[in-house]
PDB file of C-alpha atoms in Angstrom:
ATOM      1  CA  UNK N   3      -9.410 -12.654   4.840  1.00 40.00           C
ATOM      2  CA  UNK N   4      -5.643 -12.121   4.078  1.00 51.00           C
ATOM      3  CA  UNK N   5      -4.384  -8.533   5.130  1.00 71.00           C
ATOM      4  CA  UNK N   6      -0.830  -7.690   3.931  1.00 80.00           C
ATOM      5  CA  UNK N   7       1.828  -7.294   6.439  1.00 91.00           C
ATOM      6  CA  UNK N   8       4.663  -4.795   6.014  1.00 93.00           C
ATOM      7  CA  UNK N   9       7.556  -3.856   7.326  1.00 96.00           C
ATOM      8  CA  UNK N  10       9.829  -0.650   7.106  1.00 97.00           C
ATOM      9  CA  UNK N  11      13.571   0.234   7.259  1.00 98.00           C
ATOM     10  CA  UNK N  12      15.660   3.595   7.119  1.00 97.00           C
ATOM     11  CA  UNK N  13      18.419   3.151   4.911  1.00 97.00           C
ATOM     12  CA  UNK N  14      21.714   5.009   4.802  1.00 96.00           C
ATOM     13  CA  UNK N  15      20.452   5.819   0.815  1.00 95.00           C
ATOM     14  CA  UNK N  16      18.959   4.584  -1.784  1.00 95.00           C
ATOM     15  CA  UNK N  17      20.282   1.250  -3.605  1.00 93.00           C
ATOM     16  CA  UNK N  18      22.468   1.827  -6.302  1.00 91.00           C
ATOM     17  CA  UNK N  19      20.359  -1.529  -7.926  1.00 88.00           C
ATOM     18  CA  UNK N  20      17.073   0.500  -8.136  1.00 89.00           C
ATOM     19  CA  UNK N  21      17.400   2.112 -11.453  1.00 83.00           C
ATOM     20  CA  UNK N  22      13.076   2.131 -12.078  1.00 81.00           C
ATOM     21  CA  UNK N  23      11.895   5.779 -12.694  1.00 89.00           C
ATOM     22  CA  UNK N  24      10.000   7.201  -9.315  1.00 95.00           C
ATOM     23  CA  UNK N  25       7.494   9.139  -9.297  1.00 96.00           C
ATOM     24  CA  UNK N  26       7.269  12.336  -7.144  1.00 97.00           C
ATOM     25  CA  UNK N  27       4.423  12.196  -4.498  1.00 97.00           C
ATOM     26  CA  UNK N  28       3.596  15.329  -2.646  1.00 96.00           C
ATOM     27  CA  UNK N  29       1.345  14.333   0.635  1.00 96.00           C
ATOM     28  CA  UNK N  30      -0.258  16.813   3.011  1.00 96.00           C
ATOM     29  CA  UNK N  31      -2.479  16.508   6.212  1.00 95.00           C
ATOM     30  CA  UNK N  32      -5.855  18.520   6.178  1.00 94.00           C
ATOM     31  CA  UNK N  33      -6.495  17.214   9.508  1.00 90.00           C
ATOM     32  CA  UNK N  34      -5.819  14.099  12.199  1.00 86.00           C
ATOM     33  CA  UNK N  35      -3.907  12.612  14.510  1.00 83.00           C
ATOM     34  CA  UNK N  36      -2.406   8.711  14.734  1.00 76.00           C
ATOM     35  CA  UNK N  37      -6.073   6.910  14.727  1.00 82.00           C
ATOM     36  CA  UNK N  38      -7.263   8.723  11.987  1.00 88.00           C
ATOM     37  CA  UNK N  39      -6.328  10.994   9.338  1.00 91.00           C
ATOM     38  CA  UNK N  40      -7.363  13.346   5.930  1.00 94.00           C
ATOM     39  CA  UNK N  41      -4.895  13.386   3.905  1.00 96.00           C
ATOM     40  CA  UNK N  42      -3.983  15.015  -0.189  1.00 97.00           C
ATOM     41  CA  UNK N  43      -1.661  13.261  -2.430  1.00 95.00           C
ATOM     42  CA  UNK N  44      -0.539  14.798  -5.759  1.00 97.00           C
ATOM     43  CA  UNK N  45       1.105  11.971  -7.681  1.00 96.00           C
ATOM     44  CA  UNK N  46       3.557  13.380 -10.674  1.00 92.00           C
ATOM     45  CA  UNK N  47       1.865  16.380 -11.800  1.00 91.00           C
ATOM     46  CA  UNK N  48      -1.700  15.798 -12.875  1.00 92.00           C
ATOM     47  CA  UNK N  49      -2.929  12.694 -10.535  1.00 97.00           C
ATOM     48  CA  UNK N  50      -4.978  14.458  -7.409  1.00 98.00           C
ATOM     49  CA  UNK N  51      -6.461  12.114  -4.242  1.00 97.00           C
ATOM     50  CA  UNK N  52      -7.814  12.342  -0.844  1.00 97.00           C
ATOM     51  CA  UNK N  53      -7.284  10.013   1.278  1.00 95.00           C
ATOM     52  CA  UNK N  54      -8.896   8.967   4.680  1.00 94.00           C
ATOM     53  CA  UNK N  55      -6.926   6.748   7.074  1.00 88.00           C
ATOM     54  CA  UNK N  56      -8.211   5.219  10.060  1.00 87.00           C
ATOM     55  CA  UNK N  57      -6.592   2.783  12.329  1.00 82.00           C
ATOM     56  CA  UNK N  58     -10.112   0.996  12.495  1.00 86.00           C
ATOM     57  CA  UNK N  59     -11.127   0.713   9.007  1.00 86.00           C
ATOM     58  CA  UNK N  60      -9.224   0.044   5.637  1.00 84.00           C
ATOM     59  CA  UNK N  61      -8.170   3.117   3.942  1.00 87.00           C
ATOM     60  CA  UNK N  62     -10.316   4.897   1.484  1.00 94.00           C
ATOM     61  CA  UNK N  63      -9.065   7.162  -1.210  1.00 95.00           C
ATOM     62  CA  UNK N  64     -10.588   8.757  -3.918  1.00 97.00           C
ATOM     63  CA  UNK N  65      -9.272  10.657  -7.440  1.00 98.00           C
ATOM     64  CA  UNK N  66     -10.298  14.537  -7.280  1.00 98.00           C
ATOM     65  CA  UNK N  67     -10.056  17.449  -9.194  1.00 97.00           C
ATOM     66  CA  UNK N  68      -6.934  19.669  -9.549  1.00 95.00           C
ATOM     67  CA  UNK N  69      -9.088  22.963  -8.037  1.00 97.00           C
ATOM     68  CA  UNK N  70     -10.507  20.616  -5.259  1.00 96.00           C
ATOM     69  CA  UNK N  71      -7.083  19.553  -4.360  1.00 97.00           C
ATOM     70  CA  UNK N  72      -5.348  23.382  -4.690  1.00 95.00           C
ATOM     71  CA  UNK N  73      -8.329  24.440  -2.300  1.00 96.00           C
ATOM     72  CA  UNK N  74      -7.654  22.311   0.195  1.00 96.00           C
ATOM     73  CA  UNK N  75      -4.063  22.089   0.039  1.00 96.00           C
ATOM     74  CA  UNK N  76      -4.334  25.501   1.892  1.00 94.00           C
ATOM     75  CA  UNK N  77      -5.600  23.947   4.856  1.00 93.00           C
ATOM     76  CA  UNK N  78      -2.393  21.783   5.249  1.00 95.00           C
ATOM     77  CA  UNK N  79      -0.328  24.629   6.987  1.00 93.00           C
ATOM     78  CA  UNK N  80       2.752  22.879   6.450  1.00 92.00           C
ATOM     79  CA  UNK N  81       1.660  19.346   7.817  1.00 95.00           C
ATOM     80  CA  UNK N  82       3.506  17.823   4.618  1.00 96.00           C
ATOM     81  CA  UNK N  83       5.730  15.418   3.131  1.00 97.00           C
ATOM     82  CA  UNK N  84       7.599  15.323  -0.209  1.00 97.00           C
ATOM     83  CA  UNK N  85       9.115  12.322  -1.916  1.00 97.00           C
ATOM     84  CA  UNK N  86       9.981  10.080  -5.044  1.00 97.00           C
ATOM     85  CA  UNK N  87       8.870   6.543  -4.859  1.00 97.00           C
ATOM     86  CA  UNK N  88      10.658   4.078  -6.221  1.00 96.00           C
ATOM     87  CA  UNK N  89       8.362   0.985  -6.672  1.00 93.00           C
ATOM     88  CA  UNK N  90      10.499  -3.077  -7.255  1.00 89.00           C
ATOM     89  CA  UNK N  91       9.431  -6.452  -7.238  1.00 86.00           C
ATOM     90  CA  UNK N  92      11.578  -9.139  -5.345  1.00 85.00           C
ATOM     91  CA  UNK N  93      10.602 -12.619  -4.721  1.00 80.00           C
ATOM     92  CA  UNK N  94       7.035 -11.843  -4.798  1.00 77.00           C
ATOM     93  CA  UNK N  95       7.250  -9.116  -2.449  1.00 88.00           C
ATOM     94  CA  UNK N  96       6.140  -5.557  -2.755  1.00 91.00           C
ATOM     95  CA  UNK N  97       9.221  -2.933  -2.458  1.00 94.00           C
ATOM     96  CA  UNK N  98       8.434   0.889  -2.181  1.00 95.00           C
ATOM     97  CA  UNK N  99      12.123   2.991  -1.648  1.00 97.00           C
ATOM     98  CA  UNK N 100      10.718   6.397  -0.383  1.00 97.00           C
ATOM     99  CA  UNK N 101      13.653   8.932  -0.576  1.00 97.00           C
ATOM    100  CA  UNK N 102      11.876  11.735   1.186  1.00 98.00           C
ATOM    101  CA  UNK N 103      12.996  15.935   0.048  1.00 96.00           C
ATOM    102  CA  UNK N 104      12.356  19.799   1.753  1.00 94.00           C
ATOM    103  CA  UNK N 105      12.868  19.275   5.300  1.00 94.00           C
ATOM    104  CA  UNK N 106      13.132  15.612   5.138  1.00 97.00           C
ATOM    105  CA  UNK N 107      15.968  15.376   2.847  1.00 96.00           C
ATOM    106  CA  UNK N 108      18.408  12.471   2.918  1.00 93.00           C
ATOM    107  CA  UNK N 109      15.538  10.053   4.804  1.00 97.00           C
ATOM    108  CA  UNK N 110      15.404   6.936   2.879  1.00 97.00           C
ATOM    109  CA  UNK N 111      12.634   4.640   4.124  1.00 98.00           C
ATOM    110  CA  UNK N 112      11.578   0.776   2.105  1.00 97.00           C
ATOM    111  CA  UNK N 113       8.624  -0.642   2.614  1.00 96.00           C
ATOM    112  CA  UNK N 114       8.814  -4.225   1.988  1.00 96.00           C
ATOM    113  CA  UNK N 115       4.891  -5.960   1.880  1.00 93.00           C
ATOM    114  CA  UNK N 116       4.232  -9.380   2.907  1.00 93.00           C
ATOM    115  CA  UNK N 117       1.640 -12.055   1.978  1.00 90.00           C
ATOM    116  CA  UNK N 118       1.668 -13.110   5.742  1.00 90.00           C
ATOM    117  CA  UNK N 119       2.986 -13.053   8.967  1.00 92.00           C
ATOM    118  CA  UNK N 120       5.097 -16.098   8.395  1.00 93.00           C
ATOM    119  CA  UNK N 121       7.162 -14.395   5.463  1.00 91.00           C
ATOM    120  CA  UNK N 122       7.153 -11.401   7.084  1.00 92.00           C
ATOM    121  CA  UNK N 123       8.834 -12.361  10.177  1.00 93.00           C
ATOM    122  CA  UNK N 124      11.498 -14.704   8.164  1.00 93.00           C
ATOM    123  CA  UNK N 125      12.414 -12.019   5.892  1.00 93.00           C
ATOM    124  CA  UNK N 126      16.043 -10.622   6.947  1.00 92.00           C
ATOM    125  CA  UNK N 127      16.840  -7.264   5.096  1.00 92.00           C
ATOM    126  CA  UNK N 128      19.449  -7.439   2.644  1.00 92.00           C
ATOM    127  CA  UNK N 129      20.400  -3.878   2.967  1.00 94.00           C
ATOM    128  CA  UNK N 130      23.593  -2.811   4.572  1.00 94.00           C
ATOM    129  CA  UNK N 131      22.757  -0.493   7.476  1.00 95.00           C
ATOM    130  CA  UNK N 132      19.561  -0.521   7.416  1.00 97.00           C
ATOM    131  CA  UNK N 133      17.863   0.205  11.057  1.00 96.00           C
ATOM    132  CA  UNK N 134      13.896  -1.689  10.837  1.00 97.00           C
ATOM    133  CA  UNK N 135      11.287   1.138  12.171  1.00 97.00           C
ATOM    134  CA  UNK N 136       8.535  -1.047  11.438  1.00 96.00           C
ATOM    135  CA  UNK N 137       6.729   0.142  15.139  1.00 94.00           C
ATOM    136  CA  UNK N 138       8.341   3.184  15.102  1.00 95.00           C
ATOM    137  CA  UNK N 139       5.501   5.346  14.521  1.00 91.00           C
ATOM    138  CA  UNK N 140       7.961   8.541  14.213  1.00 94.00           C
ATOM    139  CA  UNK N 141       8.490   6.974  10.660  1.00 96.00           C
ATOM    140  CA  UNK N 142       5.145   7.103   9.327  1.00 92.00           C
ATOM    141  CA  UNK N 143       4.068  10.118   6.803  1.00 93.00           C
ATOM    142  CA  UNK N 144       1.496  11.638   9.568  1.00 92.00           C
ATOM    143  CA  UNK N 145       4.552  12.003  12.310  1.00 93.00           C
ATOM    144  CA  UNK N 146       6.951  12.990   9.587  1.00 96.00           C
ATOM    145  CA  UNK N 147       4.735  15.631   8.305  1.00 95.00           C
ATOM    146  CA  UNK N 148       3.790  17.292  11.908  1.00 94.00           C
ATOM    147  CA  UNK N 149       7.211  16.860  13.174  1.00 94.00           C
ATOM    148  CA  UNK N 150      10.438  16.455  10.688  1.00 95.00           C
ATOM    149  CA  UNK N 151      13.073  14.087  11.107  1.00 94.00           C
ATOM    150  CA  UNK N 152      12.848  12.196  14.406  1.00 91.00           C
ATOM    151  CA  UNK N 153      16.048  12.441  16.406  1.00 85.00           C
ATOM    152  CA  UNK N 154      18.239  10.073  16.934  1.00 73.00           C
ATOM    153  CA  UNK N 155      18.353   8.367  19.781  1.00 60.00           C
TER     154      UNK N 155
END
């Protein structure tokens, strides 16, 4: 079985070369922790999820209803993230640009996705400045949304 491999950079800002239209994803954390996680997404304004993450199974999301998602969204008490996605195809490779707002604002993070480990580990960003936080865990949604910005160190 082939799992994709990704990889993830903080850029000064998004690339003046990504001229797609995003799409504004609001995320928020019901509950969890870095093993496992329930999550909302509201994607544009009328596409609703959940989402279940677990570090020992593949993730499983579902469409629901707008009331479903309202009703839980007030169990999120802040544990949220806001950002436009900006989705590009390069040499076969998956980009996502995720230019984050709110509290976040001015974090830029691409997610490039890999076929494999082998073109994963070959590929050298192309992006002036960028700093990889690939196993930087302070750069996933979950830590983003509990904490804000990491600092830097």
């Amino acid at each position: 079985m082939n799992s994709v491999v990704e990889r993830r950079w903080v850029l000064p800002g998004l690339p003046k070369e990504i001229k797609a239209p995003g799409i504004l994803i609001t995320q928020g954390y019901v509950s969890g922790d870095q093993e496992a996680a329930l999550c909302l997404h509201k994607k544009g304004d009328s596409d609703f999820f959940i989402t279940l993450k677990d570090s020992k199974h593949p993730e499983w999301e579902a469409p629901i209803l707008d009331w479903v998602f309202k009703k839980l969204w007030s169990k999120i008490d802040g544990r949220s993230v806001e950002r436009i996605v900006y989705s590009a195809v390069d040499s076969n490779r998956a980009l996502e640009f995720n230019v984050y707002n709110g509290r976040l604002n001015g974090l830029v993070v691409v997610k490039v996705k890999f076929e494999n480990l082998e073109s994963a580990q070959e590929f050298i960003s192309p992006w002036p400045g960028a700093i990889e936080v690939t196993n930087d865990n302070r750069y996933h949604n979950f830590y983003l949304a509990i904490n804000g910005l990491p600092s830097k160190n």
